[in-house]
């Protein structure tokens, strides 16, 4: 069974429907799947951990069985989750003025993240940094894998660049100037590695 992880719906393209394309395509074609959906990022409700687990099936009996399994998994974890975030999400999604504002803000945030990706990639290209950096603008969402080695990441971390040893970095946390600064650090480290 396919599992869709919809943690960034609306952030990839700025459009909720476009970002739900794959799940809707499966549903339209009658293909069964599971969907893990989060509103932590796209509604800014991190502390509330708002989301849902859905099982799309063609068989009503299978749906009942799936619901039983989900309840058995959930029960020992938290039994009764707080409802604050769910109430906020419901209100935003069901009140037309709030939903319009939310979707507009998501479009702005998505556009900003896409611009930061382009600034970073374009500066790496302008500097002539060895390698192909197109993956930075082909990836979607708030984070990017830069394609650097662990050693290169360790050196960036020593320079106070916040990223993981896997080269995963928060593009959403960049500004135009810090994206340019990051490109300069990456350029220096990649050239240094190539010279070894």
PDB file of C-alpha atoms in Angstrom:
ATOM      1  CA  UNK A   1       0.000   0.000   0.000  1.00  0.00           C
ATOM      2  CA  UNK A   2       1.260   3.479  -0.873  1.00  0.00           C
ATOM      3  CA  UNK A   3       1.777   6.048   1.886  1.00  0.00           C
ATOM      4  CA  UNK A   4       1.674   9.744   1.012  1.00  0.00           C
ATOM      5  CA  UNK A   5       3.349  12.071   3.507  1.00  0.00           C
ATOM      6  CA  UNK A   6       1.687  15.456   3.123  1.00  0.00           C
ATOM      7  CA  UNK A   7       3.679  17.524   5.605  1.00  0.00           C
ATOM      8  CA  UNK A   8       4.196  20.521   3.325  1.00  0.00           C
ATOM      9  CA  UNK A   9       0.934  20.839   1.388  1.00  0.00           C
ATOM     10  CA  UNK A  10       0.794  24.369   0.050  1.00  0.00           C
ATOM     11  CA  UNK A  11       4.489  25.037   0.598  1.00  0.00           C
ATOM     12  CA  UNK A  12       5.790  23.184  -2.444  1.00  0.00           C
ATOM     13  CA  UNK A  13       3.994  25.255  -5.062  1.00  0.00           C
ATOM     14  CA  UNK A  14       1.976  27.744  -3.024  1.00  0.00           C
ATOM     15  CA  UNK A  15      -1.216  25.961  -4.053  1.00  0.00           C
ATOM     16  CA  UNK A  16      -3.003  23.395  -1.868  1.00  0.00           C
ATOM     17  CA  UNK A  17      -4.735  21.623  -4.751  1.00  0.00           C
ATOM     18  CA  UNK A  18      -1.582  21.398  -6.872  1.00  0.00           C
ATOM     19  CA  UNK A  19       0.404  19.956  -3.963  1.00  0.00           C
ATOM     20  CA  UNK A  20      -2.321  17.313  -3.416  1.00  0.00           C
ATOM     21  CA  UNK A  21      -2.178  16.176  -7.051  1.00  0.00           C
ATOM     22  CA  UNK A  22      -0.645  12.729  -6.457  1.00  0.00           C
ATOM     23  CA  UNK A  23      -3.110  11.705  -3.735  1.00  0.00           C
ATOM     24  CA  UNK A  24      -6.069  12.971  -5.773  1.00  0.00           C
ATOM     25  CA  UNK A  25      -4.829  11.117  -8.852  1.00  0.00           C
ATOM     26  CA  UNK A  26      -4.682   7.856  -6.891  1.00  0.00           C
ATOM     27  CA  UNK A  27      -8.142   8.476  -5.457  1.00  0.00           C
ATOM     28  CA  UNK A  28      -9.616   9.292  -8.881  1.00  0.00           C
ATOM     29  CA  UNK A  29      -8.159   6.074 -10.285  1.00  0.00           C
ATOM     30  CA  UNK A  30      -9.448   3.952  -7.424  1.00  0.00           C
ATOM     31  CA  UNK A  31      -5.981   3.119  -6.077  1.00  0.00           C
ATOM     32  CA  UNK A  32      -5.994   2.526  -2.341  1.00  0.00           C
ATOM     33  CA  UNK A  33      -3.519   4.459  -0.210  1.00  0.00           C
ATOM     34  CA  UNK A  34      -2.730   5.908   3.185  1.00  0.00           C
ATOM     35  CA  UNK A  35      -2.220   9.622   3.754  1.00  0.00           C
ATOM     36  CA  UNK A  36      -0.357  11.246   6.643  1.00  0.00           C
ATOM     37  CA  UNK A  37      -1.295  14.915   6.630  1.00  0.00           C
ATOM     38  CA  UNK A  38       0.151  17.602   8.884  1.00  0.00           C
ATOM     39  CA  UNK A  39      -0.861  21.197   9.470  1.00  0.00           C
ATOM     40  CA  UNK A  40       2.117  21.942  11.718  1.00  0.00           C
ATOM     41  CA  UNK A  41       4.078  23.696   8.974  1.00  0.00           C
ATOM     42  CA  UNK A  42       1.463  25.117   6.638  1.00  0.00           C
ATOM     43  CA  UNK A  43      -0.548  26.624   9.522  1.00  0.00           C
ATOM     44  CA  UNK A  44       2.339  27.384  11.856  1.00  0.00           C
ATOM     45  CA  UNK A  45       0.904  25.071  14.526  1.00  0.00           C
ATOM     46  CA  UNK A  46       4.126  23.270  15.475  1.00  0.00           C
ATOM     47  CA  UNK A  47       3.408  22.956  19.181  1.00  0.00           C
ATOM     48  CA  UNK A  48      -0.098  21.642  18.518  1.00  0.00           C
ATOM     49  CA  UNK A  49       0.952  18.723  16.291  1.00  0.00           C
ATOM     50  CA  UNK A  50      -2.191  18.974  14.199  1.00  0.00           C
ATOM     51  CA  UNK A  51      -2.766  16.457  11.455  1.00  0.00           C
ATOM     52  CA  UNK A  52      -4.608  13.361  10.448  1.00  0.00           C
ATOM     53  CA  UNK A  53      -4.085   9.867   9.151  1.00  0.00           C
ATOM     54  CA  UNK A  54      -6.394   8.780   6.348  1.00  0.00           C
ATOM     55  CA  UNK A  55      -6.848   5.425   4.684  1.00  0.00           C
ATOM     56  CA  UNK A  56      -8.496   5.545   1.270  1.00  0.00           C
ATOM     57  CA  UNK A  57      -9.959   2.193   0.340  1.00  0.00           C
ATOM     58  CA  UNK A  58     -12.511   0.859  -2.107  1.00  0.00           C
ATOM     59  CA  UNK A  59     -13.909  -1.661   0.378  1.00  0.00           C
ATOM     60  CA  UNK A  60     -16.117  -0.481   3.293  1.00  0.00           C
ATOM     61  CA  UNK A  61     -15.072  -3.517   5.359  1.00  0.00           C
ATOM     62  CA  UNK A  62     -11.397  -2.674   4.843  1.00  0.00           C
ATOM     63  CA  UNK A  63     -12.133   0.898   5.964  1.00  0.00           C
ATOM     64  CA  UNK A  64     -13.624  -0.368   9.222  1.00  0.00           C
ATOM     65  CA  UNK A  65     -10.622  -2.642   9.779  1.00  0.00           C
ATOM     66  CA  UNK A  66      -8.197   0.203   9.050  1.00  0.00           C
ATOM     67  CA  UNK A  67     -10.005   2.467  11.500  1.00  0.00           C
ATOM     68  CA  UNK A  68      -9.713  -0.243  14.167  1.00  0.00           C
ATOM     69  CA  UNK A  69      -5.981  -0.605  13.549  1.00  0.00           C
ATOM     70  CA  UNK A  70      -5.458   3.160  13.735  1.00  0.00           C
ATOM     71  CA  UNK A  71      -7.397   3.335  17.005  1.00  0.00           C
ATOM     72  CA  UNK A  72      -5.294   0.507  18.450  1.00  0.00           C
ATOM     73  CA  UNK A  73      -2.106   2.358  17.513  1.00  0.00           C
ATOM     74  CA  UNK A  74      -3.289   5.709  18.840  1.00  0.00           C
ATOM     75  CA  UNK A  75      -4.852   4.544  22.108  1.00  0.00           C
ATOM     76  CA  UNK A  76      -1.656   3.637  24.004  1.00  0.00           C
ATOM     77  CA  UNK A  77       0.112   6.792  22.766  1.00  0.00           C
ATOM     78  CA  UNK A  78      -2.203   9.555  23.853  1.00  0.00           C
ATOM     79  CA  UNK A  79      -5.786   8.330  24.024  1.00  0.00           C
ATOM     80  CA  UNK A  80      -7.309  11.813  23.826  1.00  0.00           C
ATOM     81  CA  UNK A  81      -5.173  14.429  22.056  1.00  0.00           C
ATOM     82  CA  UNK A  82      -5.548  18.151  22.781  1.00  0.00           C
ATOM     83  CA  UNK A  83      -8.121  19.755  20.505  1.00  0.00           C
ATOM     84  CA  UNK A  84      -6.785  23.333  20.427  1.00  0.00           C
ATOM     85  CA  UNK A  85      -4.832  23.047  17.184  1.00  0.00           C
ATOM     86  CA  UNK A  86      -7.531  20.976  15.496  1.00  0.00           C
ATOM     87  CA  UNK A  87     -10.086  23.654  16.335  1.00  0.00           C
ATOM     88  CA  UNK A  88      -7.832  26.357  14.886  1.00  0.00           C
ATOM     89  CA  UNK A  89      -7.247  24.326  11.707  1.00  0.00           C
ATOM     90  CA  UNK A  90     -10.976  23.644  11.349  1.00  0.00           C
ATOM     91  CA  UNK A  91     -11.839  27.301  11.774  1.00  0.00           C
ATOM     92  CA  UNK A  92      -9.251  28.442   9.229  1.00  0.00           C
ATOM     93  CA  UNK A  93     -10.298  25.826   6.670  1.00  0.00           C
ATOM     94  CA  UNK A  94     -14.047  26.374   7.007  1.00  0.00           C
ATOM     95  CA  UNK A  95     -14.323  30.168   7.239  1.00  0.00           C
ATOM     96  CA  UNK A  96     -13.915  31.585   3.710  1.00  0.00           C
ATOM     97  CA  UNK A  97     -12.170  34.815   4.758  1.00  0.00           C
ATOM     98  CA  UNK A  98      -9.675  32.995   6.993  1.00  0.00           C
ATOM     99  CA  UNK A  99      -9.062  30.296   4.378  1.00  0.00           C
ATOM    100  CA  UNK A 100      -8.418  32.906   1.682  1.00  0.00           C
ATOM    101  CA  UNK A 101      -5.938  34.701   3.954  1.00  0.00           C
ATOM    102  CA  UNK A 102      -4.222  31.410   4.863  1.00  0.00           C
ATOM    103  CA  UNK A 103      -3.883  30.329   1.235  1.00  0.00           C
ATOM    104  CA  UNK A 104      -2.566  33.774   0.262  1.00  0.00           C
ATOM    105  CA  UNK A 105       0.040  33.682   3.035  1.00  0.00           C
ATOM    106  CA  UNK A 106       1.091  30.156   2.023  1.00  0.00           C
ATOM    107  CA  UNK A 107       1.592  31.379  -1.528  1.00  0.00           C
ATOM    108  CA  UNK A 108       3.780  34.215  -0.265  1.00  0.00           C
ATOM    109  CA  UNK A 109       5.833  31.874   1.939  1.00  0.00           C
ATOM    110  CA  UNK A 110       6.214  29.315  -0.822  1.00  0.00           C
ATOM    111  CA  UNK A 111       7.313  32.026  -3.239  1.00  0.00           C
ATOM    112  CA  UNK A 112       9.842  33.303  -0.725  1.00  0.00           C
ATOM    113  CA  UNK A 113      11.332  29.834  -0.218  1.00  0.00           C
ATOM    114  CA  UNK A 114      11.558  29.312  -3.985  1.00  0.00           C
ATOM    115  CA  UNK A 115      13.351  32.693  -4.313  1.00  0.00           C
ATOM    116  CA  UNK A 116      15.875  31.697  -1.612  1.00  0.00           C
ATOM    117  CA  UNK A 117      16.576  28.477  -3.517  1.00  0.00           C
ATOM    118  CA  UNK A 118      17.202  30.464  -6.706  1.00  0.00           C
ATOM    119  CA  UNK A 119      19.419  33.016  -4.976  1.00  0.00           C
ATOM    120  CA  UNK A 120      21.558  30.243  -3.460  1.00  0.00           C
ATOM    121  CA  UNK A 121      21.819  28.257  -6.708  1.00  0.00           C
ATOM    122  CA  UNK A 122      22.412  31.359  -8.841  1.00  0.00           C
ATOM    123  CA  UNK A 123      25.197  32.584  -6.553  1.00  0.00           C
ATOM    124  CA  UNK A 124      26.906  29.168  -6.619  1.00  0.00           C
ATOM    125  CA  UNK A 125      26.737  29.264 -10.429  1.00  0.00           C
ATOM    126  CA  UNK A 126      27.975  32.893 -10.527  1.00  0.00           C
ATOM    127  CA  UNK A 127      30.937  31.945  -8.332  1.00  0.00           C
ATOM    128  CA  UNK A 128      31.720  29.012 -10.622  1.00  0.00           C
ATOM    129  CA  UNK A 129      31.492  26.575  -7.730  1.00  0.00           C
ATOM    130  CA  UNK A 130      32.507  23.125  -9.012  1.00  0.00           C
ATOM    131  CA  UNK A 131      29.544  20.810  -9.516  1.00  0.00           C
ATOM    132  CA  UNK A 132      25.963  21.067 -10.676  1.00  0.00           C
ATOM    133  CA  UNK A 133      23.671  22.932  -8.268  1.00  0.00           C
ATOM    134  CA  UNK A 134      20.366  22.547 -10.107  1.00  0.00           C
ATOM    135  CA  UNK A 135      19.105  20.110  -7.470  1.00  0.00           C
ATOM    136  CA  UNK A 136      18.669  23.064  -5.087  1.00  0.00           C
ATOM    137  CA  UNK A 137      15.931  24.553  -7.271  1.00  0.00           C
ATOM    138  CA  UNK A 138      14.475  21.182  -8.300  1.00  0.00           C
ATOM    139  CA  UNK A 139      13.790  20.202  -4.683  1.00  0.00           C
ATOM    140  CA  UNK A 140      10.669  21.519  -2.979  1.00  0.00           C
ATOM    141  CA  UNK A 141       9.658  22.484   0.528  1.00  0.00           C
ATOM    142  CA  UNK A 142      11.268  24.211   3.459  1.00  0.00           C
ATOM    143  CA  UNK A 143      14.474  22.141   3.451  1.00  0.00           C
ATOM    144  CA  UNK A 144      17.112  21.230   0.900  1.00  0.00           C
ATOM    145  CA  UNK A 145      19.834  18.625   0.630  1.00  0.00           C
ATOM    146  CA  UNK A 146      22.882  20.475  -0.651  1.00  0.00           C
ATOM    147  CA  UNK A 147      24.690  17.361  -1.878  1.00  0.00           C
ATOM    148  CA  UNK A 148      27.783  17.965   0.231  1.00  0.00           C
ATOM    149  CA  UNK A 149      29.899  15.334   1.971  1.00  0.00           C
ATOM    150  CA  UNK A 150      29.818  14.890   5.734  1.00  0.00           C
ATOM    151  CA  UNK A 151      33.313  16.397   5.929  1.00  0.00           C
ATOM    152  CA  UNK A 152      32.203  19.458   3.976  1.00  0.00           C
ATOM    153  CA  UNK A 153      29.160  19.801   6.240  1.00  0.00           C
ATOM    154  CA  UNK A 154      31.351  19.491   9.330  1.00  0.00           C
ATOM    155  CA  UNK A 155      33.454  22.378   8.059  1.00  0.00           C
ATOM    156  CA  UNK A 156      30.346  24.482   7.411  1.00  0.00           C
ATOM    157  CA  UNK A 157      29.126  23.671  10.919  1.00  0.00           C
ATOM    158  CA  UNK A 158      32.495  24.862  12.289  1.00  0.00           C
ATOM    159  CA  UNK A 159      31.812  28.125  10.443  1.00  0.00           C
ATOM    160  CA  UNK A 160      28.496  28.401  12.338  1.00  0.00           C
ATOM    161  CA  UNK A 161      26.325  27.366   9.404  1.00  0.00           C
ATOM    162  CA  UNK A 162      23.296  25.508  10.746  1.00  0.00           C
ATOM    163  CA  UNK A 163      22.854  22.312   8.770  1.00  0.00           C
ATOM    164  CA  UNK A 164      22.888  18.586   9.388  1.00  0.00           C
ATOM    165  CA  UNK A 165      25.844  16.318   8.541  1.00  0.00           C
ATOM    166  CA  UNK A 166      23.607  14.932   5.749  1.00  0.00           C
ATOM    167  CA  UNK A 167      23.712  18.459   4.184  1.00  0.00           C
ATOM    168  CA  UNK A 168      20.040  19.114   4.954  1.00  0.00           C
ATOM    169  CA  UNK A 169      19.509  22.817   5.522  1.00  0.00           C
ATOM    170  CA  UNK A 170      16.507  25.042   6.191  1.00  0.00           C
ATOM    171  CA  UNK A 171      15.966  27.105   3.054  1.00  0.00           C
ATOM    172  CA  UNK A 172      13.046  28.792   4.821  1.00  0.00           C
ATOM    173  CA  UNK A 173      15.528  30.160   7.356  1.00  0.00           C
ATOM    174  CA  UNK A 174      17.619  31.922   4.712  1.00  0.00           C
ATOM    175  CA  UNK A 175      17.397  35.558   3.694  1.00  0.00           C
ATOM    176  CA  UNK A 176      18.708  36.983   0.432  1.00  0.00           C
ATOM    177  CA  UNK A 177      21.945  38.060   2.116  1.00  0.00           C
ATOM    178  CA  UNK A 178      22.482  34.853   4.103  1.00  0.00           C
ATOM    179  CA  UNK A 179      21.852  32.785   0.943  1.00  0.00           C
ATOM    180  CA  UNK A 180      24.669  34.702  -0.761  1.00  0.00           C
ATOM    181  CA  UNK A 181      26.915  34.238   2.306  1.00  0.00           C
ATOM    182  CA  UNK A 182      26.113  30.514   2.383  1.00  0.00           C
ATOM    183  CA  UNK A 183      27.021  30.193  -1.295  1.00  0.00           C
ATOM    184  CA  UNK A 184      30.422  31.798  -0.579  1.00  0.00           C
ATOM    185  CA  UNK A 185      31.101  29.342   2.263  1.00  0.00           C
ATOM    186  CA  UNK A 186      30.019  26.388   0.116  1.00  0.00           C
ATOM    187  CA  UNK A 187      32.203  27.617  -2.746  1.00  0.00           C
ATOM    188  CA  UNK A 188      35.267  27.876  -0.505  1.00  0.00           C
ATOM    189  CA  UNK A 189      34.743  24.443   1.031  1.00  0.00           C
ATOM    190  CA  UNK A 190      34.018  22.680  -2.267  1.00  0.00           C
ATOM    191  CA  UNK A 191      37.115  24.245  -3.870  1.00  0.00           C
ATOM    192  CA  UNK A 192      39.202  23.264  -0.844  1.00  0.00           C
ATOM    193  CA  UNK A 193      37.951  19.651  -1.101  1.00  0.00           C
ATOM    194  CA  UNK A 194      38.624  19.552  -4.848  1.00  0.00           C
ATOM    195  CA  UNK A 195      42.211  20.744  -4.285  1.00  0.00           C
ATOM    196  CA  UNK A 196      43.020  17.849  -1.940  1.00  0.00           C
TER     197      UNK A 196
END
